C-alpha cells in the first residue's frame, strides 16, 4: 500500500479520485498523481518525489505554498467566525476593499464587488456593464479564457466555450486580437503593423454590429491560458480609444496577471521586461472595470472580485446592483487576502520579481536560440510561455488548434517525471513559477526544461517532419 509519512493511503486517494471525481476539461477516470504536501515552490507526490511547481499551479500560488502568514490569518479568523452575510460589514472585508481600491488607484476606482473566483468576477463584470450602459452586446477575443460559468463561458474565445454555447450565446461577439508571431509579423515594424491591422479590423466589426448596441469589450491585458500573448505596442491604448469613441466600457480580466505576476501589482499599471528592453505598452491604459482572483489571497480560499470606476460606483449609489452571492466577501477568504497583501508588501515581492525575472527571461531567450522546437518565447515578469513548433521557418505549430494529438501530454509528463510541474495549451508550455522563487531555485530547476526541449528536438521533430513529408508526397 502507498502509505506516506503522514499516514495517507495515496493509492486509495488516487482510486477515489479516478472513480468519483469529474475531471474538468478532461476525460474522467484516467491516471492521476496524489499531492501530499506543498511548501514554497515545491510539491511532494505519492512517490515521495519533490517536484518544482513551475506554473504556480494554475498561475495562482504567487507566494508559493504553505505561506505561514496566510495560514495564521485563516486560523485566527476561524476562531472568531468563518462567514458572515454579505449584508454585514466585517473587518476583513471592509479593510480588503479599501486596500484593493488603493492598490488599483483611488483616482480611478471606488468600489469592489466580491465573488468566489475568476469566472464569477467576469460574469458580474459583464452584468454590471450591461446594466450601466443599457446595452447587451459584449466583444471578446477568440484568444481568451474568462471562465466556465454561463456568461463567462460565452465571453471565452477558445474552444472551451463550445460546450457551453448550446444556442445561448446571444449578445456575445468574438474578434481576433493580435498574435504577432502566429499572424506572421516580424521585424522592427511588426508591432505597429499588427496593431494597425487589428484595431482597424475591430473597428470595422464594431460598425457592422452597431457600436451603440455594445456594452463592453473584455480582454486579458496579457492573454494568459492561451499562451502568454503580450499585445503589440499601441494595441491596448488603441482599444481604450475605440471604447471612448463609441461609449463602450473596457473590462480588463486580471485574474491571472494581477498581484505582481507581470512585475507590477496589476498588468495595466506599469512596465515589465520584454526581451532585452524594459517596456510595457499597457502603461496609462486604465480600464473601467477590472476583475481579479487567484493571487489576491494566494488561492488559499476561493475569492475574486470586480473593481469598478468612480463613475460606475456612482451609478450604483442610485441604482440597485442586479446580482449577489451568498459568499460575497467571505470572511475567511478576506482574512487570507489581507495577509497575502501584507506579504506582497512586507517581503518586497515586486522588488524580488524585478531581480529574478531577468534570470528567467535570459534562460528562455537562450532556449529560443538553441532548440529547433522552440518557435518563440514570451515573458513579462514571472509570466512566460514557450511556443513549440515543428518548423521554425514556417512557424508551424507542433500541435494544431483543438488537435487530439497527445504530444503535449507526453512533453508535460516527461517534465513532471524529471521534477518540473507545469501545464500547456495547444502548442505552448507555461513557465510561471511562484513570484517568491529564488535565483538559486531557478538555476536548479530550469535545466530540466532545457533537457526536455532537447529530447523534443531529437525524438519528436524528425518523426513529425517525416510524417508531414509523407502527406505531401
Short mmCIF file of C-alpha atoms in Angstrom, two decimals:
data_model
loop_
_atom_site.label_atom_id
_atom_site.label_comp_id
_atom_site.label_asym_id
_atom_site.label_seq_id
_atom_site.Cartn_x
_atom_site.Cartn_y
_atom_site.Cartn_z
CA UNK A 1 0.00 0.00 0.00
CA UNK A 2 1.13 3.55 -0.69
CA UNK A 3 1.18 4.99 2.83
CA UNK A 4 3.14 8.23 3.05
CA UNK A 5 4.88 9.71 6.09
CA UNK A 6 1.65 11.45 7.20
CA UNK A 7 -0.28 8.18 7.14
CA UNK A 8 -2.16 9.00 3.92
CA UNK A 9 -3.01 5.98 1.76
CA UNK A 10 -2.10 7.57 -1.55
CA UNK A 11 -3.26 4.60 -3.63
CA UNK A 12 -6.73 4.77 -2.08
CA UNK A 13 -6.88 8.54 -2.56
CA UNK A 14 -5.93 8.18 -6.24
CA UNK A 15 -8.51 5.42 -6.72
CA UNK A 16 -11.26 7.51 -5.13
CA UNK A 17 -10.36 10.39 -7.43
CA UNK A 18 -10.41 8.18 -10.52
CA UNK A 19 -13.72 6.60 -9.56
CA UNK A 20 -15.69 9.56 -8.20
CA UNK A 21 -14.32 12.92 -9.41
CA UNK A 22 -15.49 14.51 -12.66
CA UNK A 23 -12.25 15.84 -14.11
CA UNK A 24 -12.52 19.36 -15.56
CA UNK A 25 -11.72 19.76 -19.27
CA UNK A 26 -10.65 16.10 -19.47
CA UNK A 27 -11.97 12.58 -19.76
CA UNK A 28 -12.56 11.27 -16.23
CA UNK A 29 -11.10 8.07 -14.85
CA UNK A 30 -7.53 8.42 -16.07
CA UNK A 31 -4.24 8.21 -14.13
CA UNK A 32 -3.71 10.88 -11.51
CA UNK A 33 -0.93 11.99 -9.17
CA UNK A 34 -1.66 12.48 -5.49
CA UNK A 35 -0.06 15.51 -3.86
CA UNK A 36 0.56 15.01 -0.16
CA UNK A 37 2.49 18.15 0.75
CA UNK A 38 3.38 21.57 -0.65
CA UNK A 39 5.87 24.14 0.61
CA UNK A 40 7.46 27.11 -1.12
CA UNK A 41 7.84 26.25 -4.81
CA UNK A 42 7.81 22.50 -4.10
CA UNK A 43 5.19 19.75 -4.28
CA UNK A 44 5.53 16.18 -2.97
CA UNK A 45 3.60 13.37 -4.64
CA UNK A 46 2.66 9.77 -3.83
CA UNK A 47 6.17 8.53 -4.57
CA UNK A 48 7.73 10.94 -2.09
CA UNK A 49 9.27 12.74 -5.03
CA UNK A 50 9.81 16.52 -4.81
CA UNK A 51 8.59 18.43 -7.87
CA UNK A 52 9.05 22.13 -8.63
CA UNK A 53 5.77 23.94 -9.24
CA UNK A 54 6.76 25.97 -12.29
CA UNK A 55 3.27 27.22 -13.11
CA UNK A 56 2.12 28.35 -9.65
CA UNK A 57 -0.42 25.54 -10.13
CA UNK A 58 -2.98 27.41 -12.28
CA UNK A 59 -0.98 30.69 -12.10
CA UNK A 60 -2.43 31.44 -8.68
CA UNK A 61 0.06 30.45 -5.95
CA UNK A 62 2.01 33.69 -6.38
CA UNK A 63 3.53 33.49 -2.89
CA UNK A 64 4.29 29.79 -3.08
CA UNK A 65 2.73 27.10 -0.93
CA UNK A 66 2.14 26.91 2.80
CA UNK A 67 2.76 30.60 3.45
CA UNK A 68 2.77 30.86 7.26
CA UNK A 69 1.31 34.37 7.44
CA UNK A 70 -1.73 33.35 5.40
CA UNK A 71 -2.22 30.13 7.37
CA UNK A 72 -2.07 32.03 10.66
CA UNK A 73 -4.60 34.61 9.43
CA UNK A 74 -7.03 31.87 8.38
CA UNK A 75 -6.68 30.09 11.73
CA UNK A 76 -7.14 33.30 13.72
CA UNK A 77 -10.26 34.31 11.77
CA UNK A 78 -11.70 30.79 12.02
CA UNK A 79 -11.52 31.02 15.80
CA UNK A 80 -13.62 34.23 15.67
CA UNK A 81 -16.06 33.30 12.87
CA UNK A 82 -15.66 31.98 9.34
CA UNK A 83 -18.57 33.53 7.49
CA UNK A 84 -20.92 36.46 7.73
CA UNK A 85 -23.82 37.52 5.48
CA UNK A 86 -22.78 39.99 2.75
CA UNK A 87 -25.24 42.50 4.24
CA UNK A 88 -22.99 42.97 7.27
CA UNK A 89 -19.67 44.80 7.43
CA UNK A 90 -16.73 42.81 8.74
CA UNK A 91 -13.20 43.98 9.47
CA UNK A 92 -11.53 41.65 6.92
CA UNK A 93 -13.94 42.51 4.08
CA UNK A 94 -14.07 46.27 4.64
CA UNK A 95 -10.33 46.57 5.07
CA UNK A 96 -9.63 44.45 1.99
CA UNK A 97 -11.99 46.51 -0.18
CA UNK A 98 -10.28 49.74 0.84
CA UNK A 99 -6.83 48.27 0.22
CA UNK A 100 -7.74 46.97 -3.24
CA UNK A 101 -9.17 50.33 -4.27
CA UNK A 102 -5.95 51.98 -3.08
CA UNK A 103 -3.77 49.48 -4.97
CA UNK A 104 -5.71 50.00 -8.19
CA UNK A 105 -5.78 53.76 -7.68
CA UNK A 106 -8.40 55.84 -5.89
CA UNK A 107 -8.27 58.37 -8.70
CA UNK A 108 -9.76 55.70 -11.00
CA UNK A 109 -11.59 53.15 -8.85
CA UNK A 110 -14.00 53.38 -5.94
CA UNK A 111 -15.76 50.11 -5.09
CA UNK A 112 -15.37 46.32 -5.17
CA UNK A 113 -17.89 43.55 -5.64
CA UNK A 114 -16.51 40.36 -4.14
CA UNK A 115 -17.04 36.94 -5.72
CA UNK A 116 -15.71 33.41 -5.22
CA UNK A 117 -13.35 33.30 -8.18
CA UNK A 118 -12.39 34.49 -11.63
CA UNK A 119 -15.37 33.17 -13.60
CA UNK A 120 -17.86 34.78 -11.23
CA UNK A 121 -15.87 38.01 -11.33
CA UNK A 122 -16.10 38.18 -15.12
CA UNK A 123 -19.75 37.12 -15.00
CA UNK A 124 -20.62 40.02 -12.73
CA UNK A 125 -18.43 42.49 -14.61
CA UNK A 126 -20.45 41.76 -17.75
CA UNK A 127 -23.72 42.14 -15.88
CA UNK A 128 -22.58 45.43 -14.38
CA UNK A 129 -21.52 46.75 -17.80
CA UNK A 130 -24.85 45.79 -19.36
CA UNK A 131 -26.77 47.38 -16.50
CA UNK A 132 -24.84 50.66 -16.60
CA UNK A 133 -24.91 51.07 -20.38
CA UNK A 134 -28.33 49.58 -21.07
CA UNK A 135 -26.75 47.64 -23.96
CA UNK A 136 -26.40 43.89 -24.39
CA UNK A 137 -23.52 43.01 -26.72
CA UNK A 138 -20.11 42.03 -25.39
CA UNK A 139 -16.99 41.83 -27.57
CA UNK A 140 -14.26 39.39 -26.55
CA UNK A 141 -11.28 37.82 -28.27
CA UNK A 142 -11.07 34.33 -29.72
CA UNK A 143 -7.70 34.08 -27.98
CA UNK A 144 -9.09 34.29 -24.45
CA UNK A 145 -10.37 32.40 -21.45
CA UNK A 146 -12.70 34.13 -18.98
CA UNK A 147 -14.20 31.23 -17.01
CA UNK A 148 -16.74 28.41 -17.16
CA UNK A 149 -19.94 29.92 -15.72
CA UNK A 150 -22.64 30.75 -18.27
CA UNK A 151 -21.74 34.34 -19.13
CA UNK A 152 -18.00 33.94 -18.62
CA UNK A 153 -18.02 30.88 -20.87
CA UNK A 154 -19.84 32.83 -23.58
CA UNK A 155 -17.20 35.55 -23.35
CA UNK A 156 -14.41 32.96 -23.55
CA UNK A 157 -12.99 32.74 -27.04
CA UNK A 158 -11.08 29.46 -27.11
CA UNK A 159 -12.68 26.06 -27.75
CA UNK A 160 -13.74 25.62 -24.13
CA UNK A 161 -16.72 27.89 -24.82
CA UNK A 162 -18.22 25.45 -27.33
CA UNK A 163 -19.78 23.07 -24.82
CA UNK A 164 -21.44 25.96 -23.03
CA UNK A 165 -22.92 27.78 -26.01
CA UNK A 166 -25.74 25.42 -26.98
CA UNK A 167 -27.64 28.26 -28.65
CA UNK A 168 -27.31 30.56 -25.61
CA UNK A 169 -24.61 32.85 -26.98
CA UNK A 170 -26.81 35.78 -27.97
CA UNK A 171 -25.09 39.11 -27.48
CA UNK A 172 -21.53 37.75 -27.46
CA UNK A 173 -19.32 38.72 -30.40
CA UNK A 174 -15.80 37.38 -30.96
CA UNK A 175 -12.92 39.18 -32.64
CA UNK A 176 -9.31 38.30 -33.41
CA UNK A 177 -6.83 40.03 -31.12
CA UNK A 178 -3.26 40.29 -32.42
CA UNK A 179 -0.74 37.50 -32.06
CA UNK A 180 2.24 38.92 -34.00
CA UNK A 181 4.15 35.62 -34.07
CA UNK A 182 1.33 33.37 -35.25
CA UNK A 183 -0.04 36.06 -37.54
CA UNK A 184 3.27 36.14 -39.39
CA UNK A 185 4.56 39.57 -38.40
CA UNK A 186 8.30 40.05 -37.99
CA UNK A 187 10.93 42.75 -37.98
CA UNK A 188 11.09 46.14 -36.32
CA UNK A 189 7.76 47.31 -37.75
CA UNK A 190 5.86 44.21 -36.62
CA UNK A 191 4.18 45.77 -33.57
CA UNK A 192 2.98 48.83 -35.45
CA UNK A 193 1.68 46.77 -38.37
CA UNK A 194 -0.04 44.19 -36.16
CA UNK A 195 -1.65 46.91 -34.04
CA UNK A 196 -2.90 48.93 -37.00
CA UNK A 197 -4.41 45.87 -38.69
CA UNK A 198 -6.04 44.51 -35.52
CA UNK A 199 -7.59 47.82 -34.48
CA UNK A 200 -8.85 48.56 -37.99
CA UNK A 201 -10.48 45.12 -38.22
CA UNK A 202 -12.04 45.52 -34.77
CA UNK A 203 -13.46 48.96 -35.55
CA UNK A 204 -14.92 47.65 -38.80
CA UNK A 205 -16.55 44.80 -36.89
CA UNK A 206 -17.94 47.20 -34.27
CA UNK A 207 -19.53 49.26 -37.05
CA UNK A 208 -21.11 46.16 -38.60
CA UNK A 209 -22.51 45.14 -35.20
CA UNK A 210 -23.66 48.66 -34.34
CA UNK A 211 -21.40 50.18 -31.66
CA UNK A 212 -24.43 51.74 -29.96
CA UNK A 213 -25.54 48.17 -29.06
CA UNK A 214 -22.22 47.19 -27.41
CA UNK A 215 -21.91 47.31 -23.62
CA UNK A 216 -18.30 46.24 -23.18
CA UNK A 217 -15.09 44.88 -24.61
CA UNK A 218 -13.43 42.39 -22.26
CA UNK A 219 -9.79 41.40 -22.73
CA UNK A 220 -6.89 39.99 -20.76
CA UNK A 221 -4.21 42.73 -20.85
CA UNK A 222 -1.78 39.86 -21.37
CA UNK A 223 -3.53 36.76 -22.70
CA UNK A 224 -2.93 34.03 -20.12
CA UNK A 225 -4.10 30.46 -20.61
CA UNK A 226 -3.90 30.77 -24.39
CA UNK A 227 -0.16 31.30 -24.37
CA UNK A 228 1.02 34.45 -22.55
CA UNK A 229 0.42 36.59 -25.62
CA UNK A 230 1.82 40.07 -24.97
CA UNK A 231 -0.10 42.65 -27.03
CA UNK A 232 1.92 44.65 -29.54
CA UNK A 233 2.84 48.21 -28.71
CA UNK A 234 -0.09 50.57 -29.01
CA UNK A 235 -2.81 47.92 -29.04
CA UNK A 236 -4.24 48.49 -25.55
CA UNK A 237 -4.21 52.30 -25.92
CA UNK A 238 -6.00 51.76 -29.22
CA UNK A 239 -8.64 49.65 -27.50
CA UNK A 240 -9.14 52.41 -24.96
CA UNK A 241 -9.62 54.98 -27.74
CA UNK A 242 -12.18 52.79 -29.52
CA UNK A 243 -14.15 52.32 -26.32
CA UNK A 244 -14.12 56.05 -25.62
CA UNK A 245 -15.11 56.87 -29.19
CA UNK A 246 -18.20 54.65 -29.10
CA UNK A 247 -19.18 54.86 -25.43
CA UNK A 248 -18.19 51.25 -24.69
CA UNK A 249 -16.89 50.09 -21.30
CA UNK A 250 -13.43 48.46 -21.23
CA UNK A 251 -13.01 45.45 -18.92
CA UNK A 252 -9.58 44.05 -18.07
CA UNK A 253 -9.56 40.45 -16.88
CA UNK A 254 -6.58 40.43 -14.49
CA UNK A 255 -7.42 37.07 -12.92
CA UNK A 256 -4.04 35.66 -13.97
CA UNK A 257 -2.00 38.83 -14.44
CA UNK A 258 -2.92 40.52 -11.16
CA UNK A 259 -0.89 40.77 -7.96
CA UNK A 260 2.64 41.00 -9.25
CA UNK A 261 2.63 38.37 -11.97
CA UNK A 262 3.87 40.73 -14.71
CA UNK A 263 6.12 42.76 -12.40
CA UNK A 264 3.57 45.34 -11.23
CA UNK A 265 0.59 44.85 -8.95
CA UNK A 266 -1.73 44.87 -11.98
CA UNK A 267 -0.56 44.47 -15.57
CA UNK A 268 -2.05 47.76 -16.82
CA UNK A 269 -0.23 49.82 -14.20
CA UNK A 270 3.35 49.72 -15.27
CA UNK A 271 6.12 48.04 -17.18
CA UNK A 272 7.97 44.75 -17.24
CA UNK A 273 10.85 43.14 -19.03
CA UNK A 274 10.35 42.05 -22.64
CA UNK A 275 13.41 40.66 -24.39
CA UNK A 276 16.40 42.81 -23.57
CA UNK A 277 14.47 46.05 -23.08
CA UNK A 278 12.16 47.39 -20.43
CA UNK A 279 8.86 48.45 -21.95
CA UNK A 280 5.21 47.81 -21.26
CA UNK A 281 2.66 49.22 -23.62
CA UNK A 282 -0.15 48.84 -21.09
CA UNK A 283 1.12 51.82 -19.11
CA UNK A 284 -1.51 54.51 -18.71
CA UNK A 285 -4.38 52.42 -20.14
CA UNK A 286 -6.98 52.37 -17.36
CA UNK A 287 -9.98 50.03 -17.65
CA UNK A 288 -13.50 50.89 -16.50
CA UNK A 289 -13.80 47.56 -14.69
CA UNK A 290 -11.09 45.17 -13.59
CA UNK A 291 -11.62 41.59 -12.46
CA UNK A 292 -9.30 39.67 -10.16
CA UNK A 293 -8.96 36.37 -8.27
CA UNK A 294 -6.17 33.77 -7.88
CA UNK A 295 -3.25 35.79 -6.48
CA UNK A 296 -5.40 38.06 -4.30
CA UNK A 297 -5.15 35.54 -1.45
CA UNK A 298 -2.66 33.12 -2.99
CA UNK A 299 -5.58 30.78 -3.78
CA UNK A 300 -5.78 29.86 -0.10
CA UNK A 301 -9.58 30.24 -0.08
CA UNK A 302 -11.77 30.83 -3.16
CA UNK A 303 -12.01 34.60 -3.69
CA UNK A 304 -12.36 37.05 -6.56
CA UNK A 305 -13.93 40.36 -7.36
CA UNK A 306 -14.66 43.27 -9.66
CA UNK A 307 -13.16 46.72 -9.17
CA UNK A 308 -15.30 49.45 -10.73
CA UNK A 309 -14.54 53.01 -11.75
CA UNK A 310 -15.73 56.01 -9.78
CA UNK A 311 -18.39 56.70 -12.44
CA UNK A 312 -19.79 53.17 -12.25
CA UNK A 313 -19.69 53.27 -8.45
CA UNK A 314 -21.80 56.45 -8.50
CA UNK A 315 -24.35 54.73 -10.75
CA UNK A 316 -24.89 52.02 -8.13
CA UNK A 317 -25.29 54.59 -5.41
CA UNK A 318 -28.59 55.42 -7.15
CA UNK A 319 -29.50 52.06 -8.71
CA UNK A 320 -29.55 48.56 -7.14
CA UNK A 321 -26.86 46.09 -8.16
CA UNK A 322 -28.58 43.25 -10.09
CA UNK A 323 -26.55 40.44 -8.60
CA UNK A 324 -25.15 38.91 -5.49
CA UNK A 325 -23.66 35.78 -3.95
CA UNK A 326 -24.12 34.07 -0.61
CA UNK A 327 -20.36 34.02 -0.09
CA UNK A 328 -19.62 37.51 -1.44
CA UNK A 329 -16.80 38.90 0.69
CA UNK A 330 -16.42 35.60 2.57
CA UNK A 331 -14.81 36.47 5.88
CA UNK A 332 -12.23 33.69 5.89
CA UNK A 333 -11.18 34.44 2.31
CA UNK A 334 -10.87 38.17 3.01
CA UNK A 335 -8.72 37.48 6.07
CA UNK A 336 -6.43 35.34 3.89
CA UNK A 337 -6.28 38.09 1.25
CA UNK A 338 -5.31 40.76 3.77
CA UNK A 339 -2.48 38.52 4.93
CA UNK A 340 -1.41 37.93 1.33
CA UNK A 341 -1.35 41.68 0.62
CA UNK A 342 0.74 42.13 3.77
CA UNK A 343 3.16 39.54 2.45
CA UNK A 344 3.42 41.13 -1.00
CA UNK A 345 4.41 44.39 0.66
CA UNK A 346 6.49 43.28 3.63
CA UNK A 347 8.51 40.70 1.74
CA UNK A 348 9.12 43.05 -1.19
CA UNK A 349 7.68 40.63 -3.75
CA UNK A 350 7.61 43.15 -6.61
CA UNK A 351 11.23 44.09 -5.97
CA UNK A 352 12.11 40.39 -5.84
CA UNK A 353 10.43 39.80 -9.22
CA UNK A 354 12.44 42.67 -10.69
CA UNK A 355 15.60 40.82 -9.63
CA UNK A 356 14.64 37.28 -10.66
CA UNK A 357 12.63 37.89 -13.85
CA UNK A 358 15.77 38.68 -15.90
CA UNK A 359 17.16 35.25 -14.94
CA UNK A 360 14.05 33.55 -16.31
CA UNK A 361 13.98 35.80 -19.39
CA UNK A 362 17.64 35.20 -20.26
CA UNK A 363 17.20 31.43 -19.92
CA UNK A 364 14.10 31.36 -22.12
CA UNK A 365 15.72 33.57 -24.74
CA UNK A 366 18.59 31.08 -24.85
CA UNK A 367 16.10 28.21 -25.32
CA UNK A 368 14.69 30.04 -28.34
CA UNK A 369 18.18 30.30 -29.85
CA UNK A 370 19.29 26.74 -29.10
CA UNK A 371 16.28 24.49 -29.71
CA UNK A 372 14.72 23.79 -33.10
CA UNK A 373 11.36 23.01 -31.49
CA UNK A 374 11.06 26.49 -29.94
CA UNK A 375 9.42 28.98 -32.25
CA UNK A 376 9.11 31.84 -29.78
CA UNK A 377 9.33 32.56 -26.06
CA UNK A 378 7.24 35.30 -24.45
CA UNK A 379 7.83 36.68 -20.98
CA UNK A 380 6.78 39.58 -18.84
CA UNK A 381 7.82 39.49 -15.19
CA UNK A 382 7.18 35.93 -13.98
CA UNK A 383 4.61 35.26 -16.70
CA UNK A 384 6.06 33.25 -19.57
CA UNK A 385 5.34 30.68 -22.25
CA UNK A 386 7.32 28.63 -24.75
CA UNK A 387 5.69 28.15 -28.15
CA UNK A 388 6.64 24.81 -29.72
CA UNK A 389 6.86 24.31 -33.48
CA UNK A 390 7.71 21.55 -35.91
CA UNK A 391 9.13 24.02 -38.45
CA UNK A 392 10.70 27.26 -37.20
CA UNK A 393 10.92 28.92 -40.58
CA UNK A 394 7.25 28.28 -41.42
CA UNK A 395 6.17 28.79 -37.77
CA UNK A 396 4.21 25.55 -37.95
CA UNK A 397 2.72 24.70 -34.53
CA UNK A 398 3.88 21.42 -33.03
CA UNK A 399 0.21 20.73 -32.30
CA UNK A 400 -2.67 22.22 -34.26
CA UNK A 401 -5.60 24.04 -32.70
CA UNK A 402 -8.05 21.64 -30.99
CA UNK A 403 -5.89 18.70 -32.05
CA UNK A 404 -6.39 15.32 -30.37
CA UNK A 405 -2.65 14.70 -30.66
CA UNK A 406 -1.14 13.61 -27.32
CA UNK A 407 2.33 15.06 -27.94
CA UNK A 408 1.89 17.91 -25.45
CA UNK A 409 0.72 15.49 -22.76
CA UNK A 410 3.84 13.46 -23.36
CA UNK A 411 6.07 16.54 -23.06
CA UNK A 412 4.35 17.74 -19.89
CA UNK A 413 4.54 14.21 -18.45
CA UNK A 414 8.25 13.98 -19.18
CA UNK A 415 8.82 17.33 -17.47
CA UNK A 416 6.87 16.15 -14.42
CA UNK A 417 8.80 12.89 -14.22
CA UNK A 418 12.00 14.93 -14.03
CA UNK A 419 10.67 17.23 -11.32
CA UNK A 420 9.16 20.14 -13.31
CA UNK A 421 5.38 20.59 -12.99
CA UNK A 422 3.54 22.85 -15.43
CA UNK A 423 0.64 22.90 -17.87
CA UNK A 424 0.20 23.77 -21.51
CA UNK A 425 -2.40 24.74 -24.07
CA UNK A 426 -2.31 23.78 -27.73
CA UNK A 427 1.41 24.15 -28.58
CA UNK A 428 2.56 26.30 -25.62
CA UNK A 429 4.21 25.42 -22.31
CA UNK A 430 3.67 27.78 -19.39
CA UNK A 431 6.60 28.83 -17.21
CA UNK A 432 5.11 30.97 -14.45
CA UNK A 433 6.59 29.91 -11.11
CA UNK A 434 5.72 31.44 -7.74
CA UNK A 435 6.90 35.04 -7.55
CA UNK A 436 8.94 34.08 -4.48
CA UNK A 437 11.19 31.66 -6.37
CA UNK A 438 14.86 32.37 -5.78
CA UNK A 439 17.61 32.73 -8.35
CA UNK A 440 19.18 29.56 -6.95
CA UNK A 441 15.93 27.63 -7.39
CA UNK A 442 15.56 28.89 -10.95
CA UNK A 443 19.09 27.81 -11.76
CA UNK A 444 18.37 24.42 -10.18
CA UNK A 445 15.09 23.70 -11.97
CA UNK A 446 15.27 25.39 -15.39
CA UNK A 447 17.87 22.92 -16.81
CA UNK A 448 15.10 20.30 -16.71
CA UNK A 449 13.23 22.28 -19.35
CA UNK A 450 16.42 22.54 -21.42
CA UNK A 451 16.83 18.76 -21.25
CA UNK A 452 13.25 18.00 -22.27
CA UNK A 453 13.32 20.50 -25.15
CA UNK A 454 16.46 18.71 -26.36
CA UNK A 455 14.51 15.45 -26.25
CA UNK A 456 11.76 17.03 -28.36
CA UNK A 457 14.39 18.17 -30.88
CA UNK A 458 15.91 14.69 -31.14
CA UNK A 459 12.92 12.39 -30.81
CA UNK A 460 9.82 14.25 -31.97
CA UNK A 461 10.79 16.68 -34.69
CA UNK A 462 12.25 14.09 -37.12
CA UNK A 463 9.10 11.97 -36.86
CA UNK A 464 6.84 14.99 -37.34
CA UNK A 465 8.76 16.18 -40.38
CA UNK A 466 8.76 12.70 -41.91
CA UNK A 467 5.01 12.42 -41.43
CA UNK A 468 4.49 15.86 -42.98
CA UNK A 469 6.64 14.89 -45.99
CA UNK A 470 4.69 11.65 -46.47
CA UNK A 471 1.46 13.66 -46.56
CA UNK A 472 2.91 16.00 -49.18
CA UNK A 473 4.06 13.04 -51.31
#
